[in-house]
PDB file of C-alpha atoms in Angstrom:
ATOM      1  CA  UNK A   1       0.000   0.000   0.000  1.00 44.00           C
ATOM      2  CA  UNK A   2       1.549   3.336  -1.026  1.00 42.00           C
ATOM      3  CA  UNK A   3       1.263   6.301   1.479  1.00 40.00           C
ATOM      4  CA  UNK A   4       1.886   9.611   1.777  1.00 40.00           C
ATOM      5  CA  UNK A   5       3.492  11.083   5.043  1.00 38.00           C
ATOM      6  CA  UNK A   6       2.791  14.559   5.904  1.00 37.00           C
ATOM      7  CA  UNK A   7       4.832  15.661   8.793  1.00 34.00           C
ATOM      8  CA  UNK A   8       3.142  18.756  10.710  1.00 34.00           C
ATOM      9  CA  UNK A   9       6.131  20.694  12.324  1.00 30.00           C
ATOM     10  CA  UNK A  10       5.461  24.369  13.898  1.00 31.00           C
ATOM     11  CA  UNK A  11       6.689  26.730  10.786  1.00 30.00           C
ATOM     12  CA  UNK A  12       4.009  24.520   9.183  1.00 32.00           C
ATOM     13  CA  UNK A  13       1.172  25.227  11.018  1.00 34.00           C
ATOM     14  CA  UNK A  14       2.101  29.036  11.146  1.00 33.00           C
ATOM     15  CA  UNK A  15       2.577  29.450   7.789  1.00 34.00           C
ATOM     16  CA  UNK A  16      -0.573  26.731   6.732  1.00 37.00           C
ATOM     17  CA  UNK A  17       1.698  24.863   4.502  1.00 38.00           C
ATOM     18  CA  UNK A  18       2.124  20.820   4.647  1.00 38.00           C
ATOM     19  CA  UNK A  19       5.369  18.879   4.024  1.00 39.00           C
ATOM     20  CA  UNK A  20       4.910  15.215   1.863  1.00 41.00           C
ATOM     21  CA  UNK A  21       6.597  12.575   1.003  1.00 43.00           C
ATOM     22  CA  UNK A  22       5.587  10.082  -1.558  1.00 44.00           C
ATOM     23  CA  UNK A  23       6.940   6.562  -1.606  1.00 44.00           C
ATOM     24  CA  UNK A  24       6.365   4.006  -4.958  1.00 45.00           C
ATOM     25  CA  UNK A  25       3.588   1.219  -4.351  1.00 43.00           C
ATOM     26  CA  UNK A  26       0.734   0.015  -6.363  1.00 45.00           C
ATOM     27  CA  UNK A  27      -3.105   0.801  -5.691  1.00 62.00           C
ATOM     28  CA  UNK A  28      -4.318   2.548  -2.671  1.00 73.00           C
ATOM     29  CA  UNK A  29      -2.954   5.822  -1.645  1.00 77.00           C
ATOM     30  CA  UNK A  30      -3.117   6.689   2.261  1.00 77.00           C
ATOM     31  CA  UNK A  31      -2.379   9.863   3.736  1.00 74.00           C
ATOM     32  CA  UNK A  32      -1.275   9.904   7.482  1.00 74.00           C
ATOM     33  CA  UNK A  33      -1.297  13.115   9.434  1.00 65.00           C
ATOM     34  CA  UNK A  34       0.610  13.076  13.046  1.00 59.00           C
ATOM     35  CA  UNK A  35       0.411   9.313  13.305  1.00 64.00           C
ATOM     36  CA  UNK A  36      -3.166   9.451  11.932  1.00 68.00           C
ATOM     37  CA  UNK A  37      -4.619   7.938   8.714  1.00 76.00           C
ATOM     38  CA  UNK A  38      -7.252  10.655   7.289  1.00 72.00           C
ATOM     39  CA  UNK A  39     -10.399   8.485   5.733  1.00 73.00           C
ATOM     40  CA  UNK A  40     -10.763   8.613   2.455  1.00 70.00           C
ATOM     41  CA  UNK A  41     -14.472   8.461   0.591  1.00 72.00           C
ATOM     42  CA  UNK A  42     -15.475   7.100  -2.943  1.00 74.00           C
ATOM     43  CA  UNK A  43     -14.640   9.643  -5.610  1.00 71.00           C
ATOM     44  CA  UNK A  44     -12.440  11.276  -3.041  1.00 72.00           C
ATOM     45  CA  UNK A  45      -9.400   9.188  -3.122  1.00 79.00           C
ATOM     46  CA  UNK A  46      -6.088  10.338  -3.294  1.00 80.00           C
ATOM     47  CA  UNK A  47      -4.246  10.053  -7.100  1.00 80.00           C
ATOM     48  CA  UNK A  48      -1.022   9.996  -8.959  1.00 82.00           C
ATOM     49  CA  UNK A  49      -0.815  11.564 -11.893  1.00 82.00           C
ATOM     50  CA  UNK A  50       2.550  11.957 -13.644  1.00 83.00           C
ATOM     51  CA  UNK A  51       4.339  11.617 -10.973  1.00 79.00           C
ATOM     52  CA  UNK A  52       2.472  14.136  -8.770  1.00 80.00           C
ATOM     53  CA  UNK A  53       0.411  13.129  -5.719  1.00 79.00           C
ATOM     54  CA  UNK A  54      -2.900  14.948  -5.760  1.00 80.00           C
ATOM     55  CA  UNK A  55      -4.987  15.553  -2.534  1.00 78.00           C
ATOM     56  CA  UNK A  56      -8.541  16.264  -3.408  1.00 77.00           C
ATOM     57  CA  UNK A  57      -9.577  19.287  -1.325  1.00 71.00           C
ATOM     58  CA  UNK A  58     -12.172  17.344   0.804  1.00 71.00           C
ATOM     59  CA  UNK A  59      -9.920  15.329   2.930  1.00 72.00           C
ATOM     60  CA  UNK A  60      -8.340  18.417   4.002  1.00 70.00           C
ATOM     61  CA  UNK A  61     -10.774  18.779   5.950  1.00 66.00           C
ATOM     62  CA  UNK A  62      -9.941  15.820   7.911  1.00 64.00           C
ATOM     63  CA  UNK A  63      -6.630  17.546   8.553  1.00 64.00           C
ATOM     64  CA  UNK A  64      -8.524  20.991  10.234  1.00 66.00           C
ATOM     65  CA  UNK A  65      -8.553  23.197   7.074  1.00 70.00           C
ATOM     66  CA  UNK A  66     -11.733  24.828   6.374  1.00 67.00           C
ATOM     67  CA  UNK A  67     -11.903  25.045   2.766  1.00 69.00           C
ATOM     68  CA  UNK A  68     -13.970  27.273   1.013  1.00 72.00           C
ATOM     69  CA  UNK A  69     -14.522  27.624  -3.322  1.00 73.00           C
ATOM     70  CA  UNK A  70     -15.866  31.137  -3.873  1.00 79.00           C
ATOM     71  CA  UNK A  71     -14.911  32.919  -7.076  1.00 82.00           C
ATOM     72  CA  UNK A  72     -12.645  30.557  -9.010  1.00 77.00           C
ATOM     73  CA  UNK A  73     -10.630  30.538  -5.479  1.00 77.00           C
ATOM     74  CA  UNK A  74      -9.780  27.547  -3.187  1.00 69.00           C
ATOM     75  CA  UNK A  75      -9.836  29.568   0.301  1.00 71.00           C
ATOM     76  CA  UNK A  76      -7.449  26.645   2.893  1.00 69.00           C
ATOM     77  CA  UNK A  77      -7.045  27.838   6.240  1.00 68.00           C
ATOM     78  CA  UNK A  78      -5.274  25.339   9.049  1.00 70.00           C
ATOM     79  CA  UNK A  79      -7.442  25.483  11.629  1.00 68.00           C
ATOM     80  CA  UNK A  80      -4.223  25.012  14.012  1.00 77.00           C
ATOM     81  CA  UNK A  81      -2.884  28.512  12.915  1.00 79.00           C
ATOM     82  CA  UNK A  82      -5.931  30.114  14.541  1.00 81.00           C
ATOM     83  CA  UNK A  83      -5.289  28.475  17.859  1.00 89.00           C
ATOM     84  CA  UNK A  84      -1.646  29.365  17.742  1.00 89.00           C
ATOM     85  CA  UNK A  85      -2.342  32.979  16.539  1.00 89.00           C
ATOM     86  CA  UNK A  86      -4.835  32.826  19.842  1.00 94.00           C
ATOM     87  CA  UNK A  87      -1.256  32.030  21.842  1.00 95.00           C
ATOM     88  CA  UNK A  88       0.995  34.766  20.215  1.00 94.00           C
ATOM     89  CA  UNK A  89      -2.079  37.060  20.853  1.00 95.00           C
ATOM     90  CA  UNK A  90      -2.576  36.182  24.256  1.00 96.00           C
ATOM     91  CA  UNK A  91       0.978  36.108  25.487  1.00 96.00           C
ATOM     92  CA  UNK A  92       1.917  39.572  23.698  1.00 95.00           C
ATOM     93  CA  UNK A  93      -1.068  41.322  25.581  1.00 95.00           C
ATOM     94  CA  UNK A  94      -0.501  39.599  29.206  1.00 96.00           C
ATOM     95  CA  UNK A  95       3.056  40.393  28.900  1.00 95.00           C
ATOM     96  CA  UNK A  96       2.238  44.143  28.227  1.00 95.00           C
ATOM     97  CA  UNK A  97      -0.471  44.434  30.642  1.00 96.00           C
ATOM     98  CA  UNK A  98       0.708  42.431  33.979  1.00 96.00           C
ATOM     99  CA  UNK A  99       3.587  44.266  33.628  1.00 96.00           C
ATOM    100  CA  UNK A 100       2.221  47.491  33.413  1.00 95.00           C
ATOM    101  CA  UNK A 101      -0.319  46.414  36.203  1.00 96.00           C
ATOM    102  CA  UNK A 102       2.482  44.946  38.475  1.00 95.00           C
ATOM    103  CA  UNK A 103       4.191  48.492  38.300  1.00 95.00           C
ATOM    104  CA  UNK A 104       0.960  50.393  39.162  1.00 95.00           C
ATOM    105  CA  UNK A 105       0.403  48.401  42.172  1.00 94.00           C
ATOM    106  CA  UNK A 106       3.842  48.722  42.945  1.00 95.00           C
ATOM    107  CA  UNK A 107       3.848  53.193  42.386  1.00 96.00           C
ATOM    108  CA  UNK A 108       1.110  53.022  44.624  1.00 95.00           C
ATOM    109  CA  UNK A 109       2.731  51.649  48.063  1.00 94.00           C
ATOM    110  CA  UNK A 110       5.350  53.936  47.113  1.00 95.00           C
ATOM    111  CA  UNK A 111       2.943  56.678  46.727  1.00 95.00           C
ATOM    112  CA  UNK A 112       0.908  55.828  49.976  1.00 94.00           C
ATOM    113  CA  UNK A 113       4.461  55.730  51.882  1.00 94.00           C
ATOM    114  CA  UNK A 114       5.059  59.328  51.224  1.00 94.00           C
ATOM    115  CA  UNK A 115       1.532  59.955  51.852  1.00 92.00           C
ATOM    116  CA  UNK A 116       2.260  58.700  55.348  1.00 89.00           C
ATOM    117  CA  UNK A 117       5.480  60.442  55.608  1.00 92.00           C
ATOM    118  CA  UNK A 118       3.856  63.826  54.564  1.00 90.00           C
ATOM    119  CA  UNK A 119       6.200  64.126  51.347  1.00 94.00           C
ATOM    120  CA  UNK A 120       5.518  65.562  48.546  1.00 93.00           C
ATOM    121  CA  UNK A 121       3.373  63.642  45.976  1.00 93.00           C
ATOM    122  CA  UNK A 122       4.304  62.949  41.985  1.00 93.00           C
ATOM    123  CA  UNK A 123       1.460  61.088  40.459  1.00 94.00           C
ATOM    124  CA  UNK A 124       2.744  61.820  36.819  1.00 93.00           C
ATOM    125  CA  UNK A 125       4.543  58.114  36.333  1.00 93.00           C
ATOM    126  CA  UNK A 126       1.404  56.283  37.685  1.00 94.00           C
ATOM    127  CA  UNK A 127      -1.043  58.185  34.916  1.00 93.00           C
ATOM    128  CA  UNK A 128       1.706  56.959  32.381  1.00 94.00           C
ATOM    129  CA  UNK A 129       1.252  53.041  34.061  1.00 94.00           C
ATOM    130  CA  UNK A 130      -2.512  53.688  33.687  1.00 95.00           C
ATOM    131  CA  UNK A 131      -2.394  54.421  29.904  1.00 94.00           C
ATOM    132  CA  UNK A 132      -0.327  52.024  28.792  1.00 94.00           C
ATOM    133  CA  UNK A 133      -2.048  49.492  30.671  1.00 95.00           C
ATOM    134  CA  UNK A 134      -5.497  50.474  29.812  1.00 94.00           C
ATOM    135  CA  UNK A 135      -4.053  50.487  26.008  1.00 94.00           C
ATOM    136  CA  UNK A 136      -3.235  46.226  26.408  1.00 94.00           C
ATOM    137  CA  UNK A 137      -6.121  45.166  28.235  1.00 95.00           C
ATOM    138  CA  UNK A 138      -7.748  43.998  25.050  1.00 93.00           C
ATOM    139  CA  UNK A 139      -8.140  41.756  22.304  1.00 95.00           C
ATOM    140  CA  UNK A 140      -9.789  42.079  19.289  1.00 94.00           C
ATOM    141  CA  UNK A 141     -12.097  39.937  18.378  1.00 95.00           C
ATOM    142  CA  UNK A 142     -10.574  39.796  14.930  1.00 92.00           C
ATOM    143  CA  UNK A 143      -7.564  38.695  15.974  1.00 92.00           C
ATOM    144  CA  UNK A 144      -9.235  35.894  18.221  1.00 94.00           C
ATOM    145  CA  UNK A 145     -10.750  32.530  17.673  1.00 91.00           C
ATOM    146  CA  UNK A 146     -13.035  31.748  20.021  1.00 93.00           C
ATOM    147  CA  UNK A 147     -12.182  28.138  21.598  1.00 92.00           C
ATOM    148  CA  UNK A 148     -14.449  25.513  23.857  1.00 91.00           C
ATOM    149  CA  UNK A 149     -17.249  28.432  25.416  1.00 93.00           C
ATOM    150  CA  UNK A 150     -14.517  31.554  25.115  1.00 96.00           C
ATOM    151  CA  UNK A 151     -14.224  34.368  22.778  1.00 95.00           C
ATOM    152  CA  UNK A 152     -11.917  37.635  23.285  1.00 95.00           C
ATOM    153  CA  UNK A 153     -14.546  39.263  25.250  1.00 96.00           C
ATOM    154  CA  UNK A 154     -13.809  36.930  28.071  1.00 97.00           C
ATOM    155  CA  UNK A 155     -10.825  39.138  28.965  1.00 97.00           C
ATOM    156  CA  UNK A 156     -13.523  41.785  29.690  1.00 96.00           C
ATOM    157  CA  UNK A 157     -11.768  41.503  33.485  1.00 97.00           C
ATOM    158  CA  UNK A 158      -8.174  43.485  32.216  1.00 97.00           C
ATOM    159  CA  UNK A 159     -10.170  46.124  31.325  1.00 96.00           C
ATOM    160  CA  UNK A 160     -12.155  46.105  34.237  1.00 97.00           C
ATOM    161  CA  UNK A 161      -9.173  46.625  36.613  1.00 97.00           C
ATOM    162  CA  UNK A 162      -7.890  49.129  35.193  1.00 96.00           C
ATOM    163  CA  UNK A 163     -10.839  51.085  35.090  1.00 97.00           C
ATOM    164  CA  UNK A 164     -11.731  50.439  38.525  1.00 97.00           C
ATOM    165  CA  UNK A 165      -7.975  51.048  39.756  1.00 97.00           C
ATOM    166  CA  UNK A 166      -8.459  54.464  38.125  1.00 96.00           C
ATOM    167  CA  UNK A 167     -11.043  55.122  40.410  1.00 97.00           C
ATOM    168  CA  UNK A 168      -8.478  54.404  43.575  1.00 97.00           C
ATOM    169  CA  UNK A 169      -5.858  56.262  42.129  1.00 96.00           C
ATOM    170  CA  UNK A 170      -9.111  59.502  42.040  1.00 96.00           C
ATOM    171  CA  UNK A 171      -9.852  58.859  45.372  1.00 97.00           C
ATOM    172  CA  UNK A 172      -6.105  58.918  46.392  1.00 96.00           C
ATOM    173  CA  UNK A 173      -5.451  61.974  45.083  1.00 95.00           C
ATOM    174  CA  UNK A 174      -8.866  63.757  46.647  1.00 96.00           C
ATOM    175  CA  UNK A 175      -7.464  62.232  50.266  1.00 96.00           C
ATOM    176  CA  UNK A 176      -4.049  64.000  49.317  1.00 94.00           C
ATOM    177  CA  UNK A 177      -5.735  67.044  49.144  1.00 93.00           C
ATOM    178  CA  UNK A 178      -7.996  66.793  52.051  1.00 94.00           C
ATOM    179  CA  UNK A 179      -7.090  64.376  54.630  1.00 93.00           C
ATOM    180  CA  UNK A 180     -10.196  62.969  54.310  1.00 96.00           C
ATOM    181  CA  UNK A 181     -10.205  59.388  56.277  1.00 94.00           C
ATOM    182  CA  UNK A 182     -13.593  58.505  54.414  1.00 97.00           C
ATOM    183  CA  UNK A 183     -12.213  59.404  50.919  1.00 97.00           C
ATOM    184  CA  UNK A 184      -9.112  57.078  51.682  1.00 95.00           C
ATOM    185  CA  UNK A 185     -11.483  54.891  53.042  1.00 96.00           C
ATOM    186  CA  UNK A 186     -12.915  54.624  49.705  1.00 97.00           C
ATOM    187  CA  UNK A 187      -9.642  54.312  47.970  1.00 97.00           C
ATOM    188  CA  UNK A 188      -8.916  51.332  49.634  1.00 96.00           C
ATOM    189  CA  UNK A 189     -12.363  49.918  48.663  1.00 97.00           C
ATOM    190  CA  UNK A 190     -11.817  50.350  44.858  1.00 97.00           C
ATOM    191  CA  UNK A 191      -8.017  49.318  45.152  1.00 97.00           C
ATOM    192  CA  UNK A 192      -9.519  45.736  46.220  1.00 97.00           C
ATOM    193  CA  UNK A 193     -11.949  45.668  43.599  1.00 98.00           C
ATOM    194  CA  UNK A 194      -9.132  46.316  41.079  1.00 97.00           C
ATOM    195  CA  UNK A 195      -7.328  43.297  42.518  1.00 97.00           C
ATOM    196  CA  UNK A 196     -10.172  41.172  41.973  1.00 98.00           C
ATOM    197  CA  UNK A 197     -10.714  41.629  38.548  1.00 98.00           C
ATOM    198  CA  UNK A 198      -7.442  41.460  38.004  1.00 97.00           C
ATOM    199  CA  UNK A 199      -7.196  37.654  39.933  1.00 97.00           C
ATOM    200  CA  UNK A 200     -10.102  37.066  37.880  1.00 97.00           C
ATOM    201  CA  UNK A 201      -8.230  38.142  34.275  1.00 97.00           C
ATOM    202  CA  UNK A 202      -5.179  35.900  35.564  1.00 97.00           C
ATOM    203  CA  UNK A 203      -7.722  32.693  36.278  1.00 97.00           C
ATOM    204  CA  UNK A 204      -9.517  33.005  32.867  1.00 97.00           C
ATOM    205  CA  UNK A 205      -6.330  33.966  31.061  1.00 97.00           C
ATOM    206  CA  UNK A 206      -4.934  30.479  31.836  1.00 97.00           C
ATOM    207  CA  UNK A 207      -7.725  29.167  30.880  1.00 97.00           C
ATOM    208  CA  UNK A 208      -8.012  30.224  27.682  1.00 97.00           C
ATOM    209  CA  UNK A 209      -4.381  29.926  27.039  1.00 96.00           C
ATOM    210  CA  UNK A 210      -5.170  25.884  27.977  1.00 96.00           C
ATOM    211  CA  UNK A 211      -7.985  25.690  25.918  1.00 95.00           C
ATOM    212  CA  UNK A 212      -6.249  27.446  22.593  1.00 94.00           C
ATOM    213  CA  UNK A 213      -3.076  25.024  23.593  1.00 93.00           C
ATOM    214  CA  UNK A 214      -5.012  22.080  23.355  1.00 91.00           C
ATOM    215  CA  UNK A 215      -6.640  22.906  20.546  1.00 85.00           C
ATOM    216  CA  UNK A 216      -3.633  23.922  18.705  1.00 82.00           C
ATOM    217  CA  UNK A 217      -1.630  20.377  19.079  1.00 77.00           C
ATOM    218  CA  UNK A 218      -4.664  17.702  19.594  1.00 70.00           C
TER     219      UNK A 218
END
């Protein structure tokens, strides 16, 4: 029986290209993907004609490519690039925003140490946390594919810690100004509410990353 390996290797799956190699033998072609034979159906078997191997487009879609004929086009896309575009997506935004997070958390003890030690107060670097961490707090749902019961809204959390920590970071500043044990009160309040959408971003963000792993090398 003559086969046809096709090895799936990383660069493939990125770039939605397959390696083959064909080996001589009679009748029956099979094609094994990852250690798996793909089925083949009547009409839909794979041929050799002059001394090419040709897949028909239907048992692609054995191997996870959607394909699509619209306008004198075959439209493949490798289903495993849109779970590994899901990883690059998510890592480059968590990177960007935990940081950013991690370092307005952090400019706040140091702010509320000065606070304590009546020093003068810059707020100018955490605005400049804020920003850029309000900026990576998303996805787009363009540039997600939603996986098991998730979709890029699901990181609605990152957003929502950042808004709320804005709020703290208001209140701080009134209390600055007045003393006000009730207005610091309240910072402290939306400070802890910050923290919990931000645990709860962290829990669904691994998650997701699971989920898009799993689909990406099943």
């Amino acid at each position: 029986m003559k086969k046809i390996f096709i090895v799936a290797l990383v660069a493939a799956m990125l770039s939605g290209s397959i390696a083959h190699t064909v080996t001589s033998a009679p009748e029956k072609i099979s094609v094994i993907l990852n250690e798996k034979e793909l089925k083949t159906k009547a009409g839909a078997e794979v041929k050799i004609i002059n001394d090419h191997a040709y897949i028909p487009a239907i048992l692609l879609r054995d191997a996870r490519f959607s394909v699509e004929y619209k306008n004198s086009k075959l439209y493949l896309i490798n289903s495993y690039f849109r779970y590994t575009r899901n990883l690059m997506e998510m890592h480059v935004m968590n990177q960007v925003f935990t940081t950013r997070f991690n370092k307005i958390d952090q400019e706040i003890v140091n702010i509320l140490g000065k606070v304590m030690l009546e020093e003068p107060v810059d707020f100018s670097k955490i605005h400049e946390f804020m920003e850029e961490a309000r900026s990576n707090a998303v996805i787009r749902p363009e540039d997600f594919t939603p996986v098991q019961d998730f979709n890029s809204y699901d990181f609605g959390s990152a957003r929502q810690s950042v808004e709320e920590y804005q709020k703290a970071i208001q209140e701080l500043m009134a209390y600055v100004e007045t003393k006000d044990k009730e207005i610091l009160k309240s910072f402290y309040e939306k400070r802890k509410q910050a923290l919990e959408y931000y645990n709860s971003y962290t829990n669904t963000y691994d998650l997701i990353f699971k989920a898009s792993f799993t689909s990406a090398v099943r």
